Coordinates of C-alpha atoms and ligand atoms in Angstrom, one line a residue:
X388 CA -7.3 27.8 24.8
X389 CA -5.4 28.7 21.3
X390 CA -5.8 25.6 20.4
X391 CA -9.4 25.4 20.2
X392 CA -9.7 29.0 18.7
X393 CA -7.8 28.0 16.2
X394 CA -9.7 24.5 15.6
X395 CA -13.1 26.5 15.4
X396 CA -11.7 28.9 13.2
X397 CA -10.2 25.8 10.7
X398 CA -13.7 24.3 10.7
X399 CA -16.2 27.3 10.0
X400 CA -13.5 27.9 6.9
X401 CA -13.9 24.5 6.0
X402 CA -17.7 24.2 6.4
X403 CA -18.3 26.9 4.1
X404 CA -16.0 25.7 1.3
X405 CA -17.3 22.5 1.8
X406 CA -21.1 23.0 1.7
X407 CA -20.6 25.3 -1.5
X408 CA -18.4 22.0 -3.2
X409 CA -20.9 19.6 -2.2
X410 CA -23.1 18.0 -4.5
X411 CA -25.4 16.7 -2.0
X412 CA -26.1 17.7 2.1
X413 CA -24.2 15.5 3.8
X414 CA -24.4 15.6 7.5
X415 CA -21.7 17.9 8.5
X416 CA -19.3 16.5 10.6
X417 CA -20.3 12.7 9.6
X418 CA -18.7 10.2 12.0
X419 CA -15.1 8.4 9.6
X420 CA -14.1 4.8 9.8
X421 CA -10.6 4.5 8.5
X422 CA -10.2 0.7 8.5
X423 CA -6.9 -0.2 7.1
X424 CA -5.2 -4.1 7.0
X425 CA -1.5 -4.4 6.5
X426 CA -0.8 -6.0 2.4
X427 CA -4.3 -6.9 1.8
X428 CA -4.2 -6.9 -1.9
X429 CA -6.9 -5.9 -4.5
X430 CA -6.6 -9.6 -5.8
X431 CA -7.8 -10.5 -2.8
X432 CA -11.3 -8.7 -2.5
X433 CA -14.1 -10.5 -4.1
X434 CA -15.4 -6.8 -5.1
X435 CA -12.5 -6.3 -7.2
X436 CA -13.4 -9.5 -9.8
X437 CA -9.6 -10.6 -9.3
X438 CA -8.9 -14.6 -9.9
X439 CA -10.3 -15.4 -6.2
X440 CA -13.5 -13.8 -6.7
X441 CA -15.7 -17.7 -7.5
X442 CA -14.2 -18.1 -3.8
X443 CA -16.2 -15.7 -2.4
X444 CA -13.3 -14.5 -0.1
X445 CA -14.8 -11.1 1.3
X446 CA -18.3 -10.7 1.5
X447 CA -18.3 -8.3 3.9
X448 CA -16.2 -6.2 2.1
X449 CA -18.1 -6.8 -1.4
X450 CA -21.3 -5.4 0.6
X451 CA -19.8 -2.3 1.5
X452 CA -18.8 -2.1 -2.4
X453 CA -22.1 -2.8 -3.5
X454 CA -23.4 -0.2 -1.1
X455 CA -20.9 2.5 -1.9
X456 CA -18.1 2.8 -4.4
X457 CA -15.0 0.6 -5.4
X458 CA -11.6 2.9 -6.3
X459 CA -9.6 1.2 -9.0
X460 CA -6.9 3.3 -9.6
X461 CA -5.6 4.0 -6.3
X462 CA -1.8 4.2 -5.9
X463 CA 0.9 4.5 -2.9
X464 CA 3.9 6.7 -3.5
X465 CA 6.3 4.0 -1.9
X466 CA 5.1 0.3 -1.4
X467 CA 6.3 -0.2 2.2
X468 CA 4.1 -0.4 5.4
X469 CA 6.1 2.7 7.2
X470 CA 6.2 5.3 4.2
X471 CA 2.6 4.4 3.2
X472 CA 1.3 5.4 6.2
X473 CA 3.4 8.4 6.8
X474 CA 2.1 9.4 3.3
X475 CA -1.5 8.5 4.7
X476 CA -1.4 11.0 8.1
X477 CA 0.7 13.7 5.9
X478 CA -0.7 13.8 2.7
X479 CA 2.8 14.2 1.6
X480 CA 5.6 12.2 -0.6
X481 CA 8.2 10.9 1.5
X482 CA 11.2 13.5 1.0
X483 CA 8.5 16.3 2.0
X484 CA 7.3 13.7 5.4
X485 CA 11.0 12.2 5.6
X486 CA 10.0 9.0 6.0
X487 CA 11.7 6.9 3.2
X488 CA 12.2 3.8 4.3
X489 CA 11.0 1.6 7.2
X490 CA 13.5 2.9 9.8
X491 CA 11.4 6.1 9.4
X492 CA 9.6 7.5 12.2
X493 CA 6.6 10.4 12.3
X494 CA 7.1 12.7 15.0
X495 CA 4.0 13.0 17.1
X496 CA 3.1 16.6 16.1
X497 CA 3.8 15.7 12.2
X498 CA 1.0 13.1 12.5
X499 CA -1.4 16.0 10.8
X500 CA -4.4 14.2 10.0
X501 CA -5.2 13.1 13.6
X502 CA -4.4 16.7 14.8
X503 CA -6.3 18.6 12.4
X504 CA -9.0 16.1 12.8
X505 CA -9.4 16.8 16.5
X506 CA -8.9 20.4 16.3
X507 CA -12.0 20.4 14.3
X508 CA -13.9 18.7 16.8
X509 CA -13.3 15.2 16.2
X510 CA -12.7 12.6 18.7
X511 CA -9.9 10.5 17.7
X512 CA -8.9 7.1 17.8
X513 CA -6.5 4.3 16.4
X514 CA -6.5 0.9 17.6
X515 CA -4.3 -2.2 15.4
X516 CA -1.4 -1.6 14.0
X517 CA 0.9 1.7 13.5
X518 CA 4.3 1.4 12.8
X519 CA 5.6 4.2 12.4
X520 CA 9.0 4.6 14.3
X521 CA 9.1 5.0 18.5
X522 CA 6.9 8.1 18.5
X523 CA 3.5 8.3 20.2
X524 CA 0.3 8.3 18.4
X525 CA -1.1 11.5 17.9
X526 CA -5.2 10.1 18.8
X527 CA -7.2 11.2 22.1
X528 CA -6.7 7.2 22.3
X529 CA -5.2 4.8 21.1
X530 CA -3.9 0.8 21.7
X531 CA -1.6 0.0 19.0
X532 CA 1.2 -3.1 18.3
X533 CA 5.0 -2.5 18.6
X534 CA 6.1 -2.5 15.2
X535 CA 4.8 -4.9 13.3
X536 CA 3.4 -7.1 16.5
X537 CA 2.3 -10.5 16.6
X538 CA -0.2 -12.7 15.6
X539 CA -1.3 -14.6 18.9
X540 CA -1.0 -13.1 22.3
X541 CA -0.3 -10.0 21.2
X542 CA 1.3 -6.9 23.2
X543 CA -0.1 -3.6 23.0
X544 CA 0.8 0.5 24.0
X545 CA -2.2 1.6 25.5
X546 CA -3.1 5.6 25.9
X547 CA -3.7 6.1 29.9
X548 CA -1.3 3.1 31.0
X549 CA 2.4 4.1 31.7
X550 CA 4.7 6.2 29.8
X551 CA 4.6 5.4 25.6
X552 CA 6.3 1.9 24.7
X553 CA 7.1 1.1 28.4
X554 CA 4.7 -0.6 29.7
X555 CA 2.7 -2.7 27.3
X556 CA -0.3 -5.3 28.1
X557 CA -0.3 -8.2 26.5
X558 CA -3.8 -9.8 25.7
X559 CA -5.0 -13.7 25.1
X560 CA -6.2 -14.3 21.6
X561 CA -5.2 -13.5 18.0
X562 CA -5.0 -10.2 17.1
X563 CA -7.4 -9.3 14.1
X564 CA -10.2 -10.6 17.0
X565 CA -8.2 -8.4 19.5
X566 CA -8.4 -5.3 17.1
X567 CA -12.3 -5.9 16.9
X568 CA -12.3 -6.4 20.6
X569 CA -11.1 -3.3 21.2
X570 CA -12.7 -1.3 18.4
X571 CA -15.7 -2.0 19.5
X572 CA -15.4 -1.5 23.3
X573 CA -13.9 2.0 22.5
X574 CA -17.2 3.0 20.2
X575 CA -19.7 1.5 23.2
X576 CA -17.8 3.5 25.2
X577 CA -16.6 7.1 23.8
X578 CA -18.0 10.4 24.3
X579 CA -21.0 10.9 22.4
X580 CA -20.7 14.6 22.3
X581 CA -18.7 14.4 19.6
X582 CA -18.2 13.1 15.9
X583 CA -15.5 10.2 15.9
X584 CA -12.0 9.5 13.6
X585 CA -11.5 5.9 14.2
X586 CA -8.3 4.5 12.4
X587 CA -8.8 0.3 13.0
X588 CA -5.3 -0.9 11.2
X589 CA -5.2 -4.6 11.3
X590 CA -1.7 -6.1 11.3
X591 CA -3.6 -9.1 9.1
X592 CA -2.8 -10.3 6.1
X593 CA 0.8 -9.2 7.0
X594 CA 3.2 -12.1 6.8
X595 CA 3.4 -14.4 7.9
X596 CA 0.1 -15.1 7.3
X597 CA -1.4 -16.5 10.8
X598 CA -5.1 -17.3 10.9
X599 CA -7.1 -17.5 13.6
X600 CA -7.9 -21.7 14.7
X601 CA -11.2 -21.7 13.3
X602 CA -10.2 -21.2 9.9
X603 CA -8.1 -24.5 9.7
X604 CA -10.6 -26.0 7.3
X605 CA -11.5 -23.3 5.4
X606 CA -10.6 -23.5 1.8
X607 CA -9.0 -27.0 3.0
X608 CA -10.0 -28.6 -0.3
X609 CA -9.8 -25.9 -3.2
X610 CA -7.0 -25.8 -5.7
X611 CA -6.3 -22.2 -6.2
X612 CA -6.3 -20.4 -9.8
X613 CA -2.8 -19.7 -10.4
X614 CA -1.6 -16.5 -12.9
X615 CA -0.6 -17.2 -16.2
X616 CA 2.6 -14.7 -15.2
X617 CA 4.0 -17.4 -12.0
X618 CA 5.8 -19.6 -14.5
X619 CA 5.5 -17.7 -18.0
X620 CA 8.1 -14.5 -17.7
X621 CA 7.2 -13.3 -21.3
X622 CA 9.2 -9.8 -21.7
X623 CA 8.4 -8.8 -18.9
X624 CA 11.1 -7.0 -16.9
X625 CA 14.7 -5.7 -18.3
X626 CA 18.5 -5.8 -17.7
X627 CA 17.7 -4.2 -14.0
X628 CA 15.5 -6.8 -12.9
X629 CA 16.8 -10.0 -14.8
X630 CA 20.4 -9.2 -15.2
X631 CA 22.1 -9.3 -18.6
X632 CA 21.0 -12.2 -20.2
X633 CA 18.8 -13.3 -17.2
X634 CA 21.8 -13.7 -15.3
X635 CA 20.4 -12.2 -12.1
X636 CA 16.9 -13.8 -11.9
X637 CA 18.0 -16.3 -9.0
X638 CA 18.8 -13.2 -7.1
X639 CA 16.6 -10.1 -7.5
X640 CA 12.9 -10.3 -6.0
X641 CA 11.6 -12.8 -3.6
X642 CA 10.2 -15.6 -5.7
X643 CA 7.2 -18.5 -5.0
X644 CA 9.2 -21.4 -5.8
X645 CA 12.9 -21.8 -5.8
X646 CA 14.0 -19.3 -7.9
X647 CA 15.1 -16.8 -5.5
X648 CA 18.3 -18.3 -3.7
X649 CA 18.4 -15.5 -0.9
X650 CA 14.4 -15.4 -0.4
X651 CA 11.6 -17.2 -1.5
X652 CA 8.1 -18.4 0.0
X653 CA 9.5 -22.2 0.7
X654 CA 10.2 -21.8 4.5
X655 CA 6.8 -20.1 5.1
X656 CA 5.2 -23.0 3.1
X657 CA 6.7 -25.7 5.5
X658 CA 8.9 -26.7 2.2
X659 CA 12.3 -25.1 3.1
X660 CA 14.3 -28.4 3.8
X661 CA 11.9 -30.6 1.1
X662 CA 14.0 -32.7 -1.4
X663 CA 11.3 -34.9 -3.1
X664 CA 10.1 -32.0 -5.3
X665 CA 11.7 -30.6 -8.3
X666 CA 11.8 -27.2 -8.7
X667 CA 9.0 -26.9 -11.2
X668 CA 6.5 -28.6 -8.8
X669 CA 7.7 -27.4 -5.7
X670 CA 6.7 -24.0 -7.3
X671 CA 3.0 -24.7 -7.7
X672 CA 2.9 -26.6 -4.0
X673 CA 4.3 -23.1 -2.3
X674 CA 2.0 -21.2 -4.4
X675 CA -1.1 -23.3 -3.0
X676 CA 0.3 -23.2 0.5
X677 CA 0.8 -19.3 0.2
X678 CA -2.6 -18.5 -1.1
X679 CA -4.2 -20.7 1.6
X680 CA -2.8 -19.3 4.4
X681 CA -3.4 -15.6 2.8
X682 CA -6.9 -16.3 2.7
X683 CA -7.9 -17.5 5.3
X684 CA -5.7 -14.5 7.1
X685 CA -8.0 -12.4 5.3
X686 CA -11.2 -14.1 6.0
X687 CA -10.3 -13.2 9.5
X688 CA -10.4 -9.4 8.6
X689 CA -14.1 -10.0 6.6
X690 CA -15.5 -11.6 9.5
X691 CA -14.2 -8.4 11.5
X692 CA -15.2 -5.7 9.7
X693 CA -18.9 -7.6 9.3
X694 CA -18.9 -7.2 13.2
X695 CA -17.9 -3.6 13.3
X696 CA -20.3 -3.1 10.6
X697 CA -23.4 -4.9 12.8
X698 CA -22.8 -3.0 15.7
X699 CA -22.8 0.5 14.0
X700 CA -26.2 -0.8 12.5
X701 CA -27.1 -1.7 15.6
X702 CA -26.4 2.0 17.1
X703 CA -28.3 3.1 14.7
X704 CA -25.1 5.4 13.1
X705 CA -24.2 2.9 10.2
X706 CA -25.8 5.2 7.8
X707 CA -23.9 8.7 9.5
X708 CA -20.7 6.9 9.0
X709 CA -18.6 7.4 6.4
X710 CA -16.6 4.1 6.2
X711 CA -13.1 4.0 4.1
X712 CA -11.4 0.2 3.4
X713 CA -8.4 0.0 1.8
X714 CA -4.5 -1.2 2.7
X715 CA -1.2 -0.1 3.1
X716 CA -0.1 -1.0 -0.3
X717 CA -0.8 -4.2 -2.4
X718 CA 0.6 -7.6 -2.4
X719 CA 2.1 -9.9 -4.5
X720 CA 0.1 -13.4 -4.8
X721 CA 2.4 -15.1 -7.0
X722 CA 2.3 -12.6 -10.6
X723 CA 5.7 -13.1 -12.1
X724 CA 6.8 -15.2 -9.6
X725 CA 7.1 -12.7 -7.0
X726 CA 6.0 -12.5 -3.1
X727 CA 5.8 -9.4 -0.5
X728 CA 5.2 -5.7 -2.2
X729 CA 7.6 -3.0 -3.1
X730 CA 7.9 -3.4 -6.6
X731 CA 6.1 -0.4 -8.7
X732 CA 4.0 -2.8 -10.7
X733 CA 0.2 -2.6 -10.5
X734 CA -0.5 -6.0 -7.8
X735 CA 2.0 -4.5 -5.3
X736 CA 1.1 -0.6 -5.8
X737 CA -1.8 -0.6 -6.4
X738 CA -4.2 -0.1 -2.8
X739 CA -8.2 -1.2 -2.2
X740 CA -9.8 1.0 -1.3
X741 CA -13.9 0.8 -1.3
X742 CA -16.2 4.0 0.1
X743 CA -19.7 3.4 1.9
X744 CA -21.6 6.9 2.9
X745 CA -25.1 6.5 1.9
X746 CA -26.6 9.5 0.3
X747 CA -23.2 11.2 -0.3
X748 CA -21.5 8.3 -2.2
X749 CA -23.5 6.4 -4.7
X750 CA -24.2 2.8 -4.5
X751 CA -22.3 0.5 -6.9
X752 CA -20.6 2.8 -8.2
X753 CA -16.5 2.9 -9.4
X754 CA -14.4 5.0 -10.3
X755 CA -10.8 4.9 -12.4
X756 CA -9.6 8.4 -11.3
X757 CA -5.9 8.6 -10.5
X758 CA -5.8 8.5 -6.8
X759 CA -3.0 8.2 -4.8
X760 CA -2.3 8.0 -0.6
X761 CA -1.6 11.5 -0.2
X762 CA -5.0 11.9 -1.0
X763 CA -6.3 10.0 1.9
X764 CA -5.7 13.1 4.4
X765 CA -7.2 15.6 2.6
X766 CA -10.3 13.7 1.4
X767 CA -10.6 12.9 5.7
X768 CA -10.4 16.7 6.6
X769 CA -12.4 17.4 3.6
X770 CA -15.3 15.7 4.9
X771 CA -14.7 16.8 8.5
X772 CA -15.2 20.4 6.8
X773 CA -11.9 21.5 7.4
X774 CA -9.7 23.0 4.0
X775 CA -6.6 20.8 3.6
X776 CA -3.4 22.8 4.4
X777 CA -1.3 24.0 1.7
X778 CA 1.8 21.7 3.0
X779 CA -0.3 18.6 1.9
X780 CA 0.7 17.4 -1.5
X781 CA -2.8 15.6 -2.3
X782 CA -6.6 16.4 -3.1
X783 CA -9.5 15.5 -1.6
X784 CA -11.2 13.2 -3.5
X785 CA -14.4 14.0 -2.6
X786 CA -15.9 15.2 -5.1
X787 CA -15.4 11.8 -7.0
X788 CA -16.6 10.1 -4.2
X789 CA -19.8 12.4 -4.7
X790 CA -20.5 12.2 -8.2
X791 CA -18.4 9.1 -9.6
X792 CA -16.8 11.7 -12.2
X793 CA -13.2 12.5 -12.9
X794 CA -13.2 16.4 -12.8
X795 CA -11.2 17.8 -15.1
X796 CA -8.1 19.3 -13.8
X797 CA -8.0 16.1 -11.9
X798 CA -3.8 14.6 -11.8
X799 CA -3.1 13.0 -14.8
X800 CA -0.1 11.1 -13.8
X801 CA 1.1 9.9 -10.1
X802 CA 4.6 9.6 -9.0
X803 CA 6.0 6.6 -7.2
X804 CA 9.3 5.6 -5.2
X805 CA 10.8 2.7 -3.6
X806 CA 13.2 4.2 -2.1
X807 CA 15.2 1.1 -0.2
X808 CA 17.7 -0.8 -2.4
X809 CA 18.2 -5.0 -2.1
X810 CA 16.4 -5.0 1.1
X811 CA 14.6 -7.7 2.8
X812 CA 13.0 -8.8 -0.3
X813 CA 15.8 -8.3 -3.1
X814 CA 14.2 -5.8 -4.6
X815 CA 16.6 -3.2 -6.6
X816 CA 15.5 0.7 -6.2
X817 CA 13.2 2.8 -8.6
X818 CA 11.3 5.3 -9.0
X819 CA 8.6 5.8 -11.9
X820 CA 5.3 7.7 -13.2
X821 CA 1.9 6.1 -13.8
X822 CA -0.7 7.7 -16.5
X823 CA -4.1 6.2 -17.0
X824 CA -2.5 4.2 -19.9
X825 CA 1.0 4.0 -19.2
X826 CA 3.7 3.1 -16.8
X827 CA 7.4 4.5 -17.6
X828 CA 10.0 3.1 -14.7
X829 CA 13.6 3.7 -14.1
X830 CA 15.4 1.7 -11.9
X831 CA 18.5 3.0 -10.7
X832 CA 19.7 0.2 -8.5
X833 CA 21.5 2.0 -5.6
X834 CA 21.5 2.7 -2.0
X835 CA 21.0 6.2 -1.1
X836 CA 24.7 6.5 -0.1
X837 CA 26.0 4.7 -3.2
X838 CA 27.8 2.0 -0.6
X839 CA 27.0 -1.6 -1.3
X840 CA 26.1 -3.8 -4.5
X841 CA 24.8 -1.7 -7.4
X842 CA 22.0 -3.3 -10.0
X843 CA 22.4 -2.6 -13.6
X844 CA 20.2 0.7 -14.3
X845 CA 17.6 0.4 -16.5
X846 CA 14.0 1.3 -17.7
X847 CA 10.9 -0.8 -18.6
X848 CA 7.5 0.8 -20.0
X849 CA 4.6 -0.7 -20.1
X850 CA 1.2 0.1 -21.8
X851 CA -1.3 -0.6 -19.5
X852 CA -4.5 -0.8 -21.7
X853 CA -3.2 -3.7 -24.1
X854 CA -0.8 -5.2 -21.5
X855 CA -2.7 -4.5 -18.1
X856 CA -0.5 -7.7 -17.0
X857 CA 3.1 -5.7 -17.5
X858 CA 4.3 -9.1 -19.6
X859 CA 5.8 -6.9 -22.5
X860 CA 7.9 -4.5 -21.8
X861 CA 8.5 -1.7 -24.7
X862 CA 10.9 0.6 -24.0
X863 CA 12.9 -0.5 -26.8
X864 CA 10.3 -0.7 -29.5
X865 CA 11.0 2.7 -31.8
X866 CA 7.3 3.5 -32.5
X867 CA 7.0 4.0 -28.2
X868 CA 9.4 6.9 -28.6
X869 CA 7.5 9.9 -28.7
X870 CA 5.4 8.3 -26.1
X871 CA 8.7 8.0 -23.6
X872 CA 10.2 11.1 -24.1
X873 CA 6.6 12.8 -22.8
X874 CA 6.3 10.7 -20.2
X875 CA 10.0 11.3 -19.1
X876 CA 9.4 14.8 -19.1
X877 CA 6.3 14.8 -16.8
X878 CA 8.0 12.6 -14.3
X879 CA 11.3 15.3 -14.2
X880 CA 8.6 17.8 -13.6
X881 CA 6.6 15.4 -10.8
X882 CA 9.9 15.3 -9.1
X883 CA 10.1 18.9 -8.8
X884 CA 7.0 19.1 -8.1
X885 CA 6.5 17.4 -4.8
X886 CA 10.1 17.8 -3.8
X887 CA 11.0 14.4 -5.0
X888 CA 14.6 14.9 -6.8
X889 CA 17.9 13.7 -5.6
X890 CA 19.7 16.3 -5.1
X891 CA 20.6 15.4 -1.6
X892 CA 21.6 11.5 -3.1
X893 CA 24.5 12.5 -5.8
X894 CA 25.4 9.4 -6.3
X895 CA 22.1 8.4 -7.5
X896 CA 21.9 11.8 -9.6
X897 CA 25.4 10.2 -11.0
X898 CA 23.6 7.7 -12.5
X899 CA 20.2 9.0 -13.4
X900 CA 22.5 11.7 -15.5
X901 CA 24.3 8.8 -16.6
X902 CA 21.5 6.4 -17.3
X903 CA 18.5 9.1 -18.4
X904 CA 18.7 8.8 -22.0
X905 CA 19.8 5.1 -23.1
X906 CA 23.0 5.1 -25.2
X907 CA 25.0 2.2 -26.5
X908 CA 27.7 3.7 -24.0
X909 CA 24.8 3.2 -21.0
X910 CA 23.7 -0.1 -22.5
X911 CA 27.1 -1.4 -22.3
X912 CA 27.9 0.0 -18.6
X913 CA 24.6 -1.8 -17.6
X914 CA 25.7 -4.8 -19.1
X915 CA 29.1 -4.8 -17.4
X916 CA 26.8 -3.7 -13.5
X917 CA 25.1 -6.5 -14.2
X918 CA 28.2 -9.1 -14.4
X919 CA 30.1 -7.1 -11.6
X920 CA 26.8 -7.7 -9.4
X921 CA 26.0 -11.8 -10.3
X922 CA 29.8 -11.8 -8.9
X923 CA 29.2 -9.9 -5.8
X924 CA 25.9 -11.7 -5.4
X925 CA 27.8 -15.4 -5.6
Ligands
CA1466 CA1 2.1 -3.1 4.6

């Protein structure tokens, strides 16, 4: 009974703040399609004019573009499945949410989003993939994967059957179809009576790539564009990324080719044990073989989302349904040689993210505003007509969904973290700020509890309007200076901002306080982590 007191009261609040922001009438508690895949990159969206585009490898998507609006400049915090999407259902960084890494977990009542979306009247749902720890979704339903889950025959937890993560069903197919399946039974079947929240999180394009059988000829005979950055490195990276003197490129982020000793795409390609290739053609040959199998793992989502899109026409409710597409994070396809995500450069932080809501968000439109994944939850709630709480670190974005302009006391810089060190993918940790021009990144190449292999520390800067690429990294050219020290100073007060320091991690502080202002003393201690590391590494 409290409960629903307190929901009505959230949503009359909300409905008059949001009918006196609104440029337009929207209906006012439009139905919201969250659909979200797991790594599908911006690269890989024919709407976003990437190198793929002649391919034609979304069309579905590209429709909902050219019916709504594509976001360009939209960021996660941390890009890793688990902390993404705890940013996503918080609207918080990751210290403020907890979740850092991918052994976080969201407890059921800190999923906020889905709670303050069905306290407003919402009916709630997420069906695909979660992955957020052993804690049970906070949805009225939902059918989601263990973990990460698999490709073909895939097991599910299933609201109504058995206690959470003990008794899951297993169902005949491959999964992206499965999703769709069951997407689309839940909205034939839901109560009517009230407006729906429908999270549909693919587990596609999430290695290891799987595609459905009938895609097995698809893009059979096509030799894929390749990115000027897989084999030319230009000056792009620094000490903490290549090692003094390059002397750590065969160990620090999973490569294409052969590059990366400890991780590389060759066993996924079917080329793990191969002999006959030297290393430079072996490179291009698991480049092909990668972006093959990625696409036609993707073509699998476009077909699906075309289906869900057909049978809300087919309702009749395509129109009163505001439809959000976007991913986790981004995804490397073979810039600078490098696979998986994680890094803070643009291809792997950066998220799609394309808007349909006819009448409330202009067709072909775009937008460059700084946008980041905490975002996501208050923009949701805002167009549920409830005010976002306080605790949520983002801002509804819907007045540029609205009107296509920036306002003016919009963010001027977002803050990112990767907060796992050497992991998985070989990937040293950092943190960093992103302007509309400029990209300032400190890597500080340490686990949280200073144990294990430290990286040499190190910074790279890149200016993002002549070098949208990141091949040239300035942060030792003298006329960048002033430039730094500014953005330095806004990323020590983003920190503070959201909570994000490490005052709880002092032996990262050690070397932040150490490393913040480079020194011939810091130069020369990076120089000597870097040697101490290639040891430890061989
Ligand atoms: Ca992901």
């Amino acid at each position: 009974m409290k409960t629903s007191v307190k929901g009505l009261s959230l949503s009359i609040l909300g409905l008059c703040l949001g009918s006196s922001e609104a440029a337009s009438t929207p209906p006012t508690k439009p139905n919201i399609l969250f659909i979200m895949s797991d790594d599908h990159t911006a690269q890989a969206i024919g709407a976003y004019d990437g190198r793929f585009a002649a391919l034609n490898p979304t069309p579905a998507l590209d429709r909902l573009a050219r019916e709504g609006m594509r976001l360009d400049r939209v960021f996660c915090n941390n890009s890793i499945c688990t902390p993404s999407r705890a940013s996503i259902l918080t609207g918080q960084y990751s210290q403020a949410n907890g979740v850092l890494d991918l052994t976080g977990s969201l407890a059921t009542d800190h999923q906020y989003l889905p709670q303050l979306m069905h306290e407003a009247g919402y009916n709630t749902a997420l069906i695909g993939k979660m992955h957020l720890g052993h804690v049970e979704p906070n949805f009225d339903y939902y059918m989601v994967l263990p973990g990460q889950g698999e490709y073909f025959d895939p097991k599910f937890f299933k609201k109504g059957v058995g206690a959470f993560e003990k008794q899951p069903i297993q169902i005949k197919g491959y999964v992206t179809d499965i999703i769709t399946d069951a997407a689309l039974d839940w909205l034939k079947n839901r109560d009517r009576s009230k407006p729906f929240f429908f999270c549909l999180h693919n587990k596609a394009p999430h290695d290891d790539f799987d595609y459905a059988p009938r895609y097995e000829n698809y893009l059979a005979d096509v030799t894929f564009p390749e990115p000027d950055s897989l084999t030319n490195a230009g000056n792009h990276g620094s000490i903490a990324t290549r090692g003094d003197q390059d002397e750590l490129v065969r160990y620090i982020g999973a490569s294409i080719g052969r590059r990366n000793v400890f991780r590389n795409q060759l066993p996924l390609a079917g080329l793990k044990n191969n002999t006959d290739m030297d290393d430079e053609k072996i490179l291009h040959e698991s480049y092909q073989r990668y972006i093959r199998k990625y696409l036609r793992c993707v073509k699998g989502v476009d077909d699906n989302v075309q289906r869900v899109v057909d049978y809300l026409k087919q309702e009749g409710i395509l129109d009163n349904t505001l439809i959000i597409y976007t991913s986790d994070q981004g995804m490397w396809l073979g810039e600078h040689d490098y696979i998986d995500k994680r890094w803070m450069y643009e291809e792997s932080m950066r998220m799609p993210m394309i808007v349909r809501f006819p009448g409330v968000v202009p067709a072909g439109t775009r937008s460059s505003a700084l946008i980041n994944n905490t975002d996501f939850a208050p923009t949701i709630l805002d167009f549920a007509g409830v005010k976002p709480p306080a605790y949520m670190h983002g801002r509804s974005i819907r007045p540029i969904l609205e009107t296509g302009k920036t306002p003016d006391d919009w963010r001027k810089a977002t803050y990112y973290r990767y907060w796992m060190h050497l992991a998985h993918h070989w990937n040293p940790a950092h943190f960093g700020i992103r302007t509309d021009r400029y990209k300032l990144i400190f890597f500080y190449g340490l686990k949280n509890d200073g144990t294990g292999i430290q990286t040499p520390p190190g910074w790279e800067f890149y200016d993002l309007e002549k070098d949208p690429t990141e091949m040239n990294n300035l942060y030792d050219d003298p006329a960048c200076k002033p430039v730094i020290a500014d953005l330095k100073q806004q990323l020590l007060e983003l920190r503070n901002q959201y909570d994000e320091t490490d005052r709880k991690y002092p032996a990262i502080q050690a070397v932040i306080d150490r490393h913040w202002n480079t020194t011939d003393e810091s130069r020369a201690e990076a120089v000597q982590i870097s040697h101490q590391a290639k040891a430890a590494f061989e």
